[in-house]
CSV table of N, CA and C in Angstrom, one decimal:
chain,number,residue,atom,x,y,z
A,757,MET,N,232.6,187.4,151.8
A,757,MET,CA,233.8,187.8,152.2
A,757,MET,C,233.8,189.2,151.4
A,758,ALA,N,233.6,189.6,150.1
A,758,ALA,CA,233.5,191.3,149.9
A,758,ALA,C,232.6,191.9,151.0
A,759,GLU,N,232.0,191.3,151.4
A,759,GLU,CA,231.0,192.1,152.5
A,759,GLU,C,231.7,192.2,153.7
A,760,GLN,N,232.4,191.4,154.0
A,760,GLN,CA,233.3,191.7,155.3
A,760,GLN,C,234.6,192.8,154.3
A,761,ARG,N,235.1,192.8,153.7
A,761,ARG,CA,235.9,193.9,152.9
A,761,ARG,C,235.5,195.4,153.3
A,762,GLY,N,233.9,195.3,152.8
A,762,GLY,CA,233.3,196.7,153.3
A,762,GLY,C,233.3,197.2,154.4
A,763,GLN,N,233.0,196.2,155.2
A,763,GLN,CA,232.4,196.3,156.7
A,763,GLN,C,234.2,197.0,157.2
A,764,ALA,N,235.5,196.3,156.8
A,764,ALA,CA,236.5,196.5,157.0
A,764,ALA,C,236.7,197.9,156.6
A,765,ALA,N,236.2,198.4,155.3
A,765,ALA,CA,236.9,199.5,154.7
A,765,ALA,C,236.0,200.7,155.6
A,766,ASP,N,234.9,200.6,156.1
A,766,ASP,CA,234.3,201.7,156.7
A,766,ASP,C,234.5,201.3,158.5
A,767,ASP,N,235.3,200.7,158.6
A,767,ASP,CA,236.3,200.6,160.0
A,767,ASP,C,237.6,201.0,160.2
A,768,PRO,N,237.2,202.7,161.0
A,768,PRO,CA,238.5,203.5,160.9
A,768,PRO,C,239.9,202.8,161.4
A,769,VAL,N,239.4,201.7,162.3
A,769,VAL,CA,240.9,201.1,163.3
A,769,VAL,C,241.2,200.1,162.4
A,770,MET,N,240.3,199.2,161.6
A,770,MET,CA,240.7,198.8,160.4
A,770,MET,C,241.7,199.2,159.6
A,771,THR,N,241.2,200.4,159.1
A,771,THR,CA,242.0,200.5,158.0
A,771,THR,C,242.9,201.3,158.6
A,772,ARG,N,243.5,201.8,159.7
A,772,ARG,CA,245.0,202.1,160.4
A,772,ARG,C,245.7,200.8,160.1
A,773,ILE,N,245.1,199.7,160.8
A,773,ILE,CA,245.9,198.6,160.8
A,773,ILE,C,246.3,198.3,159.4
A,774,GLY,N,245.3,198.3,158.4
A,774,GLY,CA,246.1,197.9,156.9
A,774,GLY,C,246.7,199.5,156.7
A,775,GLN,N,247.2,200.3,157.1
A,775,GLN,CA,247.9,201.6,156.4
A,775,GLN,C,249.1,201.0,157.3
A,776,ILE,N,249.1,200.3,158.7
A,776,ILE,CA,250.6,200.3,159.0
A,776,ILE,C,251.1,199.2,158.8
A,777,ALA,N,250.0,198.1,158.5
A,777,ALA,CA,250.7,196.8,157.8
A,777,ALA,C,251.3,197.1,156.3
A,778,MET,N,250.9,197.9,156.1
A,778,MET,CA,251.5,198.4,154.2
A,778,MET,C,252.9,198.6,154.7
A,779,LEU,N,253.2,199.8,155.7
A,779,LEU,CA,254.6,200.4,155.8
A,779,LEU,C,255.3,198.8,156.3
A,780,GLN,N,254.7,198.1,157.2
A,780,GLN,CA,255.5,196.6,157.2
A,780,GLN,C,256.1,195.8,156.3
A,781,HIS,N,255.0,195.3,155.7
A,781,HIS,CA,255.4,194.9,154.3
A,781,HIS,C,255.9,195.6,153.4
A,782,ALA,N,256.7,197.0,153.3
A,782,ALA,CA,256.9,197.3,152.5
A,782,ALA,C,258.6,197.7,153.3
A,783,GLY,N,258.6,196.9,154.5
A,783,GLY,CA,259.7,197.1,155.2
A,783,GLY,C,260.5,197.9,156.3
A,784,ASP,N,259.3,198.3,156.6
A,784,ASP,CA,259.9,199.5,157.7
A,784,ASP,C,259.2,198.9,158.9
A,785,ARG,N,260.0,197.6,159.3
A,785,ARG,CA,259.1,196.9,160.6
A,785,ARG,C,259.3,198.1,161.6
A,786,GLU,N,260.5,198.6,161.9
A,786,GLU,CA,260.5,199.5,163.3
A,786,GLU,C,259.4,200.4,163.4
A,787,GLU,N,259.1,201.0,162.1
A,787,GLU,CA,258.2,202.3,162.5
A,787,GLU,C,256.8,201.4,162.3
A,788,ALA,N,256.7,200.6,161.8
A,788,ALA,CA,255.4,199.9,161.5
A,788,ALA,C,255.3,199.5,162.7
A,789,GLN,N,256.4,198.6,163.8
A,789,GLN,CA,256.2,198.5,165.4
A,789,GLN,C,255.6,199.7,166.1
A,790,GLN,N,256.3,200.6,165.7
A,790,GLN,CA,256.1,201.8,167.0
A,790,GLN,C,254.5,202.2,166.6
A,791,ARG,N,253.9,202.5,165.5
A,791,ARG,CA,252.9,202.7,165.3
A,791,ARG,C,251.9,201.4,165.3
A,792,PHE,N,252.1,200.3,165.5
A,792,PHE,CA,250.9,199.2,166.2
A,792,PHE,C,251.4,199.2,167.4
A,793,ALA,N,252.1,199.7,168.1
A,793,ALA,CA,252.2,199.9,169.8
A,793,ALA,C,251.3,201.1,170.2
A,794,ALA,N,251.6,202.0,169.3
A,794,ALA,CA,250.5,203.0,169.6
A,794,ALA,C,249.1,203.1,169.5
A,795,LEU,N,248.9,202.3,168.6
A,795,LEU,CA,247.6,202.0,168.3
A,795,LEU,C,247.1,201.0,169.5
A,796,TRP,N,247.9,200.2,169.9
A,796,TRP,CA,247.3,199.4,170.9
A,796,TRP,C,246.9,200.1,172.4
A,797,GLU,N,248.0,200.9,172.4
A,797,GLU,CA,248.1,201.8,173.8
A,797,GLU,C,246.8,202.5,173.6
A,798,GLU,N,246.2,203.0,172.5
A,798,GLU,CA,245.1,203.6,171.9
A,798,GLU,C,244.0,203.1,172.1
A,799,ILE,N,243.6,201.9,171.9
A,799,ILE,CA,242.4,201.2,171.5
A,799,ILE,C,242.0,200.5,172.9
A,800,GLY,N,243.0,200.1,173.7
A,800,GLY,CA,243.2,200.0,175.2
A,800,GLY,C,242.4,198.5,175.3
A,801,PRO,N,242.7,197.4,176.3
A,801,PRO,CA,242.4,196.3,176.7
A,801,PRO,C,240.8,195.7,176.3
A,802,HIS,N,240.2,196.5,176.2
A,802,HIS,CA,238.7,196.2,176.4
A,802,HIS,C,238.2,196.7,174.7
A,803,ALA,N,238.8,196.9,173.8
A,803,ALA,CA,238.5,196.9,172.4
A,803,ALA,C,237.7,196.1,171.8
A,804,ASP,N,237.1,196.3,171.0
A,804,ASP,CA,236.5,195.2,170.1
A,804,ASP,C,237.6,194.2,169.7
A,805,PRO,N,237.1,193.0,169.8
A,805,PRO,CA,238.0,191.5,170.0
A,805,PRO,C,238.5,191.9,168.2
A,806,LEU,N,237.7,191.8,167.4
A,806,LEU,CA,238.5,191.8,166.0
A,806,LEU,C,239.6,192.6,165.9
A,807,HIS,N,239.9,194.2,166.3
A,807,HIS,CA,240.5,194.6,166.3
A,807,HIS,C,241.8,194.4,167.1
A,808,ARG,N,241.6,193.7,168.3
A,808,ARG,CA,242.8,193.3,168.9
A,808,ARG,C,243.6,192.0,168.6
A,809,CYS,N,242.3,191.3,168.2
A,809,CYS,CA,242.8,190.3,167.1
A,809,CYS,C,243.9,190.6,165.7
A,810,THR,N,243.2,191.7,165.2
A,810,THR,CA,244.1,191.6,163.9
A,810,THR,C,245.1,193.0,164.7
A,811,LEU,N,245.1,193.5,165.3
A,811,LEU,CA,246.5,194.2,165.7
A,811,LEU,C,247.8,193.4,166.2
A,812,ALA,N,247.0,192.4,167.3
A,812,ALA,CA,248.0,191.4,167.8
A,812,ALA,C,248.9,190.7,166.7
A,813,HIS,N,248.0,190.5,165.6
A,813,HIS,CA,248.0,189.4,164.8
A,813,HIS,C,249.6,190.3,163.9
A,814,TYR,N,249.3,191.2,163.8
A,814,TYR,CA,250.1,191.8,162.4
A,814,TYR,C,251.7,192.1,164.3
A,815,MET,N,251.2,192.5,165.1
A,815,MET,CA,252.3,193.4,165.9
A,815,MET,C,253.1,191.9,166.4
A,816,ALA,N,252.6,190.8,166.1
A,816,ALA,CA,253.3,189.7,166.1
A,816,ALA,C,254.6,189.7,165.2
A,817,ASP,N,254.5,189.6,163.7
A,817,ASP,CA,254.8,189.7,162.8
A,817,ASP,C,256.1,190.7,162.8
A,818,THR,N,256.0,191.9,163.9
A,818,THR,CA,257.5,192.8,164.4
A,818,THR,C,258.2,192.5,164.9
A,819,GLN,N,258.1,191.4,165.5
A,819,GLN,CA,258.8,191.2,167.2
A,819,GLN,C,260.5,190.3,166.3
A,820,GLN,N,261.3,191.0,167.1
A,820,GLN,CA,262.3,190.1,166.7
A,820,GLN,C,262.6,188.7,167.5
A,821,ASP,N,262.2,189.0,168.8
A,821,ASP,CA,262.7,188.3,170.2
A,821,ASP,C,261.5,187.3,170.1
A,822,PRO,N,261.2,186.0,169.7
A,822,PRO,CA,260.5,185.2,169.6
A,822,PRO,C,259.6,184.7,170.8
A,823,ALA,N,259.8,185.5,171.9
A,823,ALA,CA,259.6,185.1,173.1
A,823,ALA,C,257.9,186.7,173.2
A,824,GLU,N,258.6,187.8,172.5
A,824,GLU,CA,257.9,188.7,172.2
A,824,GLU,C,256.6,188.5,171.6
A,825,GLU,N,257.1,187.9,170.2
A,825,GLU,CA,256.5,187.1,168.9
A,825,GLU,C,255.2,186.2,169.3
A,826,LEU,N,255.5,185.3,170.1
A,826,LEU,CA,254.5,184.5,171.4
A,826,LEU,C,253.9,185.3,172.2
A,827,ARG,N,253.7,186.2,172.8
A,827,ARG,CA,253.1,186.8,173.4
A,827,ARG,C,252.1,187.6,172.4
A,828,TRP,N,252.7,188.1,171.7
A,828,TRP,CA,251.3,188.8,170.5
A,828,TRP,C,250.6,187.7,170.0
A,829,ASP,N,251.1,186.9,169.7
A,829,ASP,CA,250.5,185.7,168.8
A,829,ASP,C,249.2,185.1,170.0
A,830,LEU,N,249.7,184.9,171.2
A,830,LEU,CA,248.6,184.7,172.5
A,830,LEU,C,247.6,185.6,172.6
A,831,LEU,N,247.9,187.0,172.7
A,831,LEU,CA,246.9,187.8,172.8
A,831,LEU,C,246.2,187.8,171.2
A,832,ALA,N,246.4,187.7,170.3
A,832,ALA,CA,245.7,187.6,169.3
A,832,ALA,C,245.0,186.4,169.0
A,833,LEU,N,245.3,185.4,169.9
A,833,LEU,CA,244.1,184.0,170.0
A,833,LEU,C,243.2,184.6,171.1
A,834,GLU,N,243.6,184.7,171.8
A,834,GLU,CA,242.7,185.2,173.2
A,834,GLU,C,241.7,186.5,172.5
A,835,ALA,N,242.1,187.0,171.9
A,835,ALA,CA,240.9,188.1,171.0
A,835,ALA,C,240.1,187.4,170.0
A,836,ALA,N,240.5,186.4,169.6
A,836,ALA,CA,239.6,185.9,169.0
A,836,ALA,C,238.8,184.7,169.2
A,837,ASP,N,239.3,184.6,170.3
A,837,ASP,CA,238.5,183.3,171.5
A,837,ASP,C,237.3,184.5,172.1
A,838,GLY,N,237.3,185.5,172.1
A,838,GLY,CA,236.8,187.1,172.6
A,838,GLY,C,235.9,187.1,171.5
A,839,LEU,N,236.0,186.5,169.8
A,839,LEU,CA,235.0,187.1,169.2
A,839,LEU,C,234.1,185.9,168.9
A,840,THR,N,234.4,184.6,169.4
A,840,THR,CA,233.3,183.5,169.2
A,840,THR,C,232.6,182.9,170.8
A,841,ASP,N,232.7,184.1,172.0
A,841,ASP,CA,231.8,183.6,172.7
A,841,ASP,C,230.7,184.2,173.0
A,842,GLY,N,230.1,185.4,172.1
A,842,GLY,CA,228.7,185.5,172.0
A,842,GLY,C,228.9,187.0,172.5
A,843,SER,N,229.9,187.5,172.8
A,843,SER,CA,230.2,189.0,172.8
A,843,SER,C,230.7,190.0,171.7
A,844,ALA,N,231.0,189.3,170.6
A,844,ALA,CA,231.4,190.0,169.3
A,844,ALA,C,229.9,190.4,168.6
A,845,ALA,N,230.6,191.8,168.0
A,845,ALA,CA,229.4,192.7,167.2
A,845,ALA,C,228.9,191.8,165.9
A,846,PRO,N,227.5,191.8,165.7
A,846,PRO,CA,226.9,190.9,164.9
A,846,PRO,C,227.5,191.2,163.2
A,847,ALA,N,228.4,191.7,163.4
A,847,ALA,CA,229.2,191.7,161.6
A,847,ALA,C,230.5,190.8,161.9
A,848,HIS,N,230.7,190.4,163.3
A,848,HIS,CA,231.7,189.2,163.2
A,848,HIS,C,231.2,188.2,163.5
A,849,THR,N,230.5,187.2,162.2
A,849,THR,CA,230.3,186.0,162.8
A,849,THR,C,230.9,185.4,163.0
A,850,ALA,N,230.4,184.0,163.5
A,850,ALA,CA,231.5,182.7,164.0
A,850,ALA,C,232.4,182.1,162.8
A,851,PRO,N,231.5,181.4,161.8
A,851,PRO,CA,231.7,181.4,160.7
A,851,PRO,C,233.2,182.3,160.1
A,852,ALA,N,233.1,183.4,160.3
A,852,ALA,CA,234.2,184.2,159.4
A,852,ALA,C,235.4,184.0,161.0
A,853,VAL,N,235.0,184.1,161.8
A,853,VAL,CA,236.2,184.2,162.6
A,853,VAL,C,236.7,182.6,162.7
A,854,ARG,N,236.1,181.6,162.5
A,854,ARG,CA,236.5,180.2,162.4
A,854,ARG,C,237.8,180.4,161.3
A,855,GLY,N,237.7,181.3,160.4
A,855,GLY,CA,238.8,181.4,159.4
A,855,GLY,C,240.6,181.6,160.2
A,856,PHE,N,240.0,182.3,161.1
A,856,PHE,CA,241.1,183.0,161.6
A,856,PHE,C,241.9,181.7,162.5
A,857,TYR,N,241.4,181.1,162.6
A,857,TYR,CA,241.9,179.7,163.3
A,857,TYR,C,243.2,179.3,163.4
A,858,PRO,N,243.3,178.5,161.9
A,858,PRO,CA,244.2,177.7,161.3
A,858,PRO,C,245.5,178.9,161.5
A,859,SER,N,245.4,180.1,161.1
A,859,SER,CA,246.6,181.2,160.8
A,859,SER,C,247.4,181.4,162.2
A,860,LEU,N,246.3,182.0,163.1
A,860,LEU,CA,246.8,181.8,164.8
A,860,LEU,C,247.3,180.9,165.0
A,861,HIS,N,246.8,180.0,165.2
A,861,HIS,CA,247.6,178.4,165.5
A,861,HIS,C,248.8,178.2,164.9
A,862,LEU,N,248.8,178.0,163.5
A,862,LEU,CA,249.9,177.9,162.9
A,862,LEU,C,251.1,178.9,163.1
A,863,ASN,N,250.7,180.0,163.2
A,863,ASN,CA,251.5,181.2,164.1
A,863,ASN,C,252.1,180.5,165.6
A,864,LEU,N,251.1,180.3,166.2
A,864,LEU,CA,251.9,179.5,167.6
A,864,LEU,C,252.9,178.9,167.6
A,865,ALA,N,252.5,177.9,166.9
A,865,ALA,CA,253.2,176.5,166.6
A,865,ALA,C,254.7,176.7,166.1
A,866,ALA,N,254.7,177.9,165.1
A,866,ALA,CA,256.1,178.3,164.6
A,866,ALA,C,256.8,179.0,165.7
A,867,ASP,N,255.9,179.8,167.0
A,867,ASP,CA,256.7,180.5,168.1
A,867,ASP,C,257.3,179.2,168.8
A,868,TYR,N,256.6,178.5,169.2
A,868,TYR,CA,257.0,177.3,170.1
A,868,TYR,C,258.2,176.8,169.1
A,869,ALA,N,257.8,176.1,168.1
A,869,ALA,CA,259.2,175.6,167.6
A,869,ALA,C,260.9,176.4,167.6
A,870,ARG,N,260.3,177.7,167.2
A,870,ARG,CA,261.4,178.7,167.4
A,870,ARG,C,261.9,178.5,168.6
A,871,LEU,N,261.1,178.5,169.7
A,871,LEU,CA,261.5,178.4,171.1
A,871,LEU,C,261.7,177.1,171.7
A,872,GLY,N,262.0,175.9,171.0
A,872,GLY,CA,262.5,174.7,171.4
A,872,GLY,C,261.6,174.2,172.3
A,873,ARG,N,260.1,174.5,171.7
A,873,ARG,CA,259.2,173.6,172.5
A,873,ARG,C,258.2,173.0,171.5
A,874,PRO,N,258.7,171.7,170.8
A,874,PRO,CA,258.3,171.1,169.8
A,874,PRO,C,257.0,170.5,169.7
A,875,ASP,N,256.5,169.8,171.3
A,875,ASP,CA,255.4,169.3,171.8
A,875,ASP,C,254.3,170.1,172.0
A,876,THR,N,254.4,171.6,172.2
A,876,THR,CA,253.6,172.6,172.2
A,876,THR,C,253.2,172.7,170.9
A,877,ALA,N,254.6,172.6,169.7
A,877,ALA,CA,254.4,173.4,168.8
A,877,ALA,C,253.3,172.3,167.8
A,878,ARG,N,253.2,171.1,168.0
A,878,ARG,CA,252.4,170.0,167.3
A,878,ARG,C,251.5,170.0,168.3
A,879,ASP,N,250.8,170.2,169.5
A,879,ASP,CA,249.5,170.6,169.7
A,879,ASP,C,248.8,171.9,169.0
A,880,HIS,N,250.0,173.2,168.5
A,880,HIS,CA,249.0,174.0,167.6
A,880,HIS,C,249.0,174.0,166.8
A,881,LEU,N,249.8,172.9,166.0
A,881,LEU,CA,249.7,172.6,164.4
A,881,LEU,C,248.4,171.4,164.7
A,882,ARG,N,248.0,170.9,165.4
A,882,ARG,CA,246.8,169.9,165.5
A,882,ARG,C,245.8,170.7,165.3
A,883,GLU,N,245.5,172.0,166.0
A,883,GLU,CA,244.4,173.1,166.5
A,883,GLU,C,244.5,173.5,165.1
A,884,ALA,N,245.7,174.2,164.2
A,884,ALA,CA,245.5,174.4,163.0
A,884,ALA,C,244.6,173.8,162.3
A,885,ARG,N,245.2,172.1,162.1
A,885,ARG,CA,244.5,171.3,161.0
A,885,ARG,C,243.0,171.4,161.6
A,886,ALA,N,242.9,171.1,162.5
A,886,ALA,CA,241.3,171.2,162.9
A,886,ALA,C,240.1,172.3,162.6
A,887,HIS,N,241.0,173.2,162.1
A,887,HIS,CA,240.3,174.4,161.4
A,887,HIS,C,240.6,174.5,160.2
A,888,VAL,N,240.8,173.9,159.3
A,888,VAL,CA,241.5,174.1,157.8
A,888,VAL,C,240.4,174.2,157.1
A,889,ASP,N,239.4,173.7,157.4
A,889,ASP,CA,237.9,173.6,156.7
A,889,ASP,C,237.3,175.2,156.8
A,890,ALA,N,237.7,176.3,157.8
A,890,ALA,CA,237.3,177.1,157.5
A,890,ALA,C,238.0,177.9,156.8
A,891,LEU,N,239.1,177.7,156.5
A,891,LEU,CA,240.1,178.5,155.2
A,891,LEU,C,239.4,178.5,153.9
A,892,ALA,N,239.2,179.5,153.2
A,892,ALA,CA,239.0,179.7,151.5
A,892,ALA,C,240.2,179.2,151.0
A,893,ASP,N,239.5,178.6,149.9
A,893,ASP,CA,240.4,178.3,148.8
A,893,ASP,C,240.9,179.5,147.7
A,894,ASP,N,241.7,180.0,148.4
A,894,ASP,CA,242.3,181.0,147.8
A,894,ASP,C,243.7,181.1,148.3
A,895,GLY,N,244.5,182.4,147.7
A,895,GLY,CA,246.1,182.3,148.1
A,895,GLY,C,246.1,182.3,149.4
A,896,HIS,N,246.0,183.2,150.3
A,896,HIS,CA,245.8,183.1,152.0
A,896,HIS,C,245.6,181.8,152.6
A,897,GLY,N,244.5,181.0,152.2
A,897,GLY,CA,244.2,179.7,152.8
A,897,GLY,C,244.9,179.0,151.8
A,898,HIS,N,245.8,178.8,150.6
A,898,HIS,CA,246.3,177.7,150.3
A,898,HIS,C,247.7,178.2,150.9
A,899,GLN,N,248.0,179.4,151.1
A,899,GLN,CA,249.3,180.1,152.2
A,899,GLN,C,249.6,179.2,153.7
A,900,VAL,N,248.4,179.5,154.4
A,900,VAL,CA,248.3,178.8,155.4
A,900,VAL,C,248.7,177.6,155.5
A,901,LEU,N,247.5,176.6,155.0
A,901,LEU,CA,247.9,175.1,154.4
A,901,LEU,C,249.2,174.5,154.3
A,902,GLY,N,249.8,175.4,153.3
A,902,GLY,CA,251.6,175.3,153.2
A,902,GLY,C,251.8,175.3,154.0
A,903,GLY,N,252.0,176.2,155.1
A,903,GLY,CA,253.0,177.1,156.1
A,903,GLY,C,252.6,175.3,157.2
A,904,ILE,N,251.4,175.1,157.4
A,904,ILE,CA,251.4,173.8,158.3
A,904,ILE,C,252.4,172.4,157.5
A,905,GLU,N,251.6,172.5,156.8
A,905,GLU,CA,252.8,171.2,156.0
A,905,GLU,C,254.2,171.4,156.1
A,906,ARG,N,254.6,172.6,155.9
A,906,ARG,CA,256.1,172.8,155.9
A,906,ARG,C,256.0,172.6,157.3
A,907,LEU,N,255.6,172.8,158.3
A,907,LEU,CA,256.0,172.9,159.7
A,907,LEU,C,255.9,171.2,160.4
A,908,GLU,N,255.1,170.9,160.0
A,908,GLU,CA,255.0,169.4,160.5
A,908,GLU,C,256.2,169.1,159.7
A,909,ARG,N,256.7,169.1,158.2
A,909,ARG,CA,257.6,168.2,158.0
A,909,ARG,C,259.2,168.3,158.7
A,910,GLU,N,259.2,169.9,159.1
A,910,GLU,CA,260.2,170.7,159.9
A,910,GLU,C,260.6,169.9,161.1
A,911,LEU,N,259.4,169.7,161.8
A,911,LEU,CA,259.0,169.0,162.9
A,911,LEU,C,259.1,167.6,163.0
A,912,ALA,N,259.2,166.9,161.9
A,912,ALA,CA,259.2,165.4,161.7
A,912,ALA,C,260.9,165.2,161.6
A,913,ALA,N,261.4,166.3,161.0
A,913,ALA,CA,262.5,165.9,160.6
A,913,ALA,C,263.8,166.2,161.7
A,914,ALA,N,263.4,167.1,162.2
A,914,ALA,CA,263.8,166.9,163.8
A,914,ALA,C,263.6,165.9,164.6
A,915,ASP,N,262.7,165.2,164.7
A,915,ASP,CA,262.2,164.0,165.4
A,915,ASP,C,263.4,163.0,165.0
A,916,GLY,N,263.7,163.1,163.4
A,916,GLY,CA,264.5,161.8,163.2
A,916,GLY,C,263.8,160.8,162.5
A,917,PRO,N,264.0,159.8,162.0
A,917,PRO,CA,263.3,158.7,161.9
A,917,PRO,C,262.6,157.7,162.7
A,918,ALA,N,263.0,158.0,163.8
A,918,ALA,CA,262.5,156.7,164.9
A,918,ALA,C,261.1,157.5,165.2
A,919,GLN,N,260.8,158.7,164.9
A,919,GLN,CA,259.5,159.5,165.7
A,919,GLN,C,258.6,159.4,164.4
A,920,GLY,N,258.9,159.2,163.3
A,920,GLY,CA,258.0,159.5,162.2
A,920,GLY,C,257.7,161.1,162.0
A,921,THR,N,256.3,160.8,161.6
A,921,THR,CA,255.8,162.0,161.4
A,921,THR,C,255.0,162.5,162.8
A,922,PRO,N,254.6,164.1,163.2
A,922,PRO,CA,254.0,164.4,164.0
A,922,PRO,C,252.6,164.0,164.2
A,923,GLY,N,252.2,163.9,165.7
A,923,GLY,CA,250.9,163.4,165.6
A,923,GLY,C,249.6,164.1,164.8
A,924,SER,N,249.8,164.3,163.4
A,924,SER,CA,248.7,165.6,162.7
A,924,SER,C,247.9,164.2,162.0
A,925,VAL,N,246.6,165.1,161.8
A,925,VAL,CA,245.6,164.1,160.9
A,925,VAL,C,246.0,164.3,159.4
A,926,GLY,N,245.2,163.2,159.0
A,926,GLY,CA,245.2,163.4,157.6
A,926,GLY,C,245.1,164.8,156.6
A,927,ARG,N,244.8,164.8,155.4
A,927,ARG,CA,245.2,165.9,154.8
A,927,ARG,C,244.1,166.2,154.6
A,928,PRO,N,243.1,167.3,154.8
A,928,PRO,CA,242.1,167.5,154.5
A,928,PRO,C,241.5,168.1,153.0
A,929,ARG,N,242.5,168.4,152.4
A,929,ARG,CA,242.1,168.5,150.8
A,929,ARG,C,242.9,167.6,150.1
A,930,ALA,N,242.6,167.5,148.6
A,930,ALA,CA,243.4,166.8,148.1
A,930,ALA,C,244.8,167.8,147.7
A,931,GLU,N,245.7,166.7,147.3
A,931,GLU,CA,246.9,167.0,146.7
A,931,GLU,C,247.0,168.1,146.0
A,932,GLY,N,246.3,168.4,145.0
A,932,GLY,CA,246.2,169.4,144.0
A,932,GLY,C,245.5,171.0,144.6
A,933,GLU,N,244.9,170.6,145.6
A,933,GLU,CA,244.7,171.8,146.0
A,933,GLU,C,245.6,172.9,147.2
A,934,ALA,N,246.2,171.7,147.7
A,934,ALA,CA,247.8,172.8,148.4
A,934,ALA,C,248.7,173.6,147.7
A,935,GLY,N,248.3,174.9,147.9
A,935,GLY,CA,249.4,176.1,147.5
A,935,GLY,C,250.5,176.1,148.1
A,936,GLY,N,251.5,176.9,147.5
A,936,GLY,CA,252.5,177.2,148.2
A,936,GLY,C,252.3,178.4,148.6
A,937,GLY,N,253.6,179.5,149.6
A,937,GLY,CA,253.2,180.5,149.6
A,937,GLY,C,253.8,181.0,151.2
């Protein structure tokens, strides 16, 4: 993990993404969106899949329109798939990339739920669950797992008592390990 942070610190595109993300987290969504869009144009569609994945992931969070958020989240997933197909640089190893999938699929599930497509949302929740073993036992991992659980509950509640819980697998971690966030 520390090695990955060091590699990101030496990567000017990842540094720029991080700087723009700070704007976003500080509440300047519109400026962040404009800067992410400019960087997306600059790096182009054939850029390093890690750059495209990260940038699209953050760009999705700046969107007001759920359909646009979905479009960017799909681009992030497509880029992540490019990291695991053997074309990725050696620094982007498959085990590290696997950790992206729970969050990417959770975001897609939330997008589809907002767009009134609960069955597709559940499909992505199942994909998120299928990859939770790749999450680190840290704040981010707990936040993603908590998000999966919350969305599962929301979809189950929307179904009503006749439907029960969505078709998710059992909890991959012990009760005490799931953190909120």
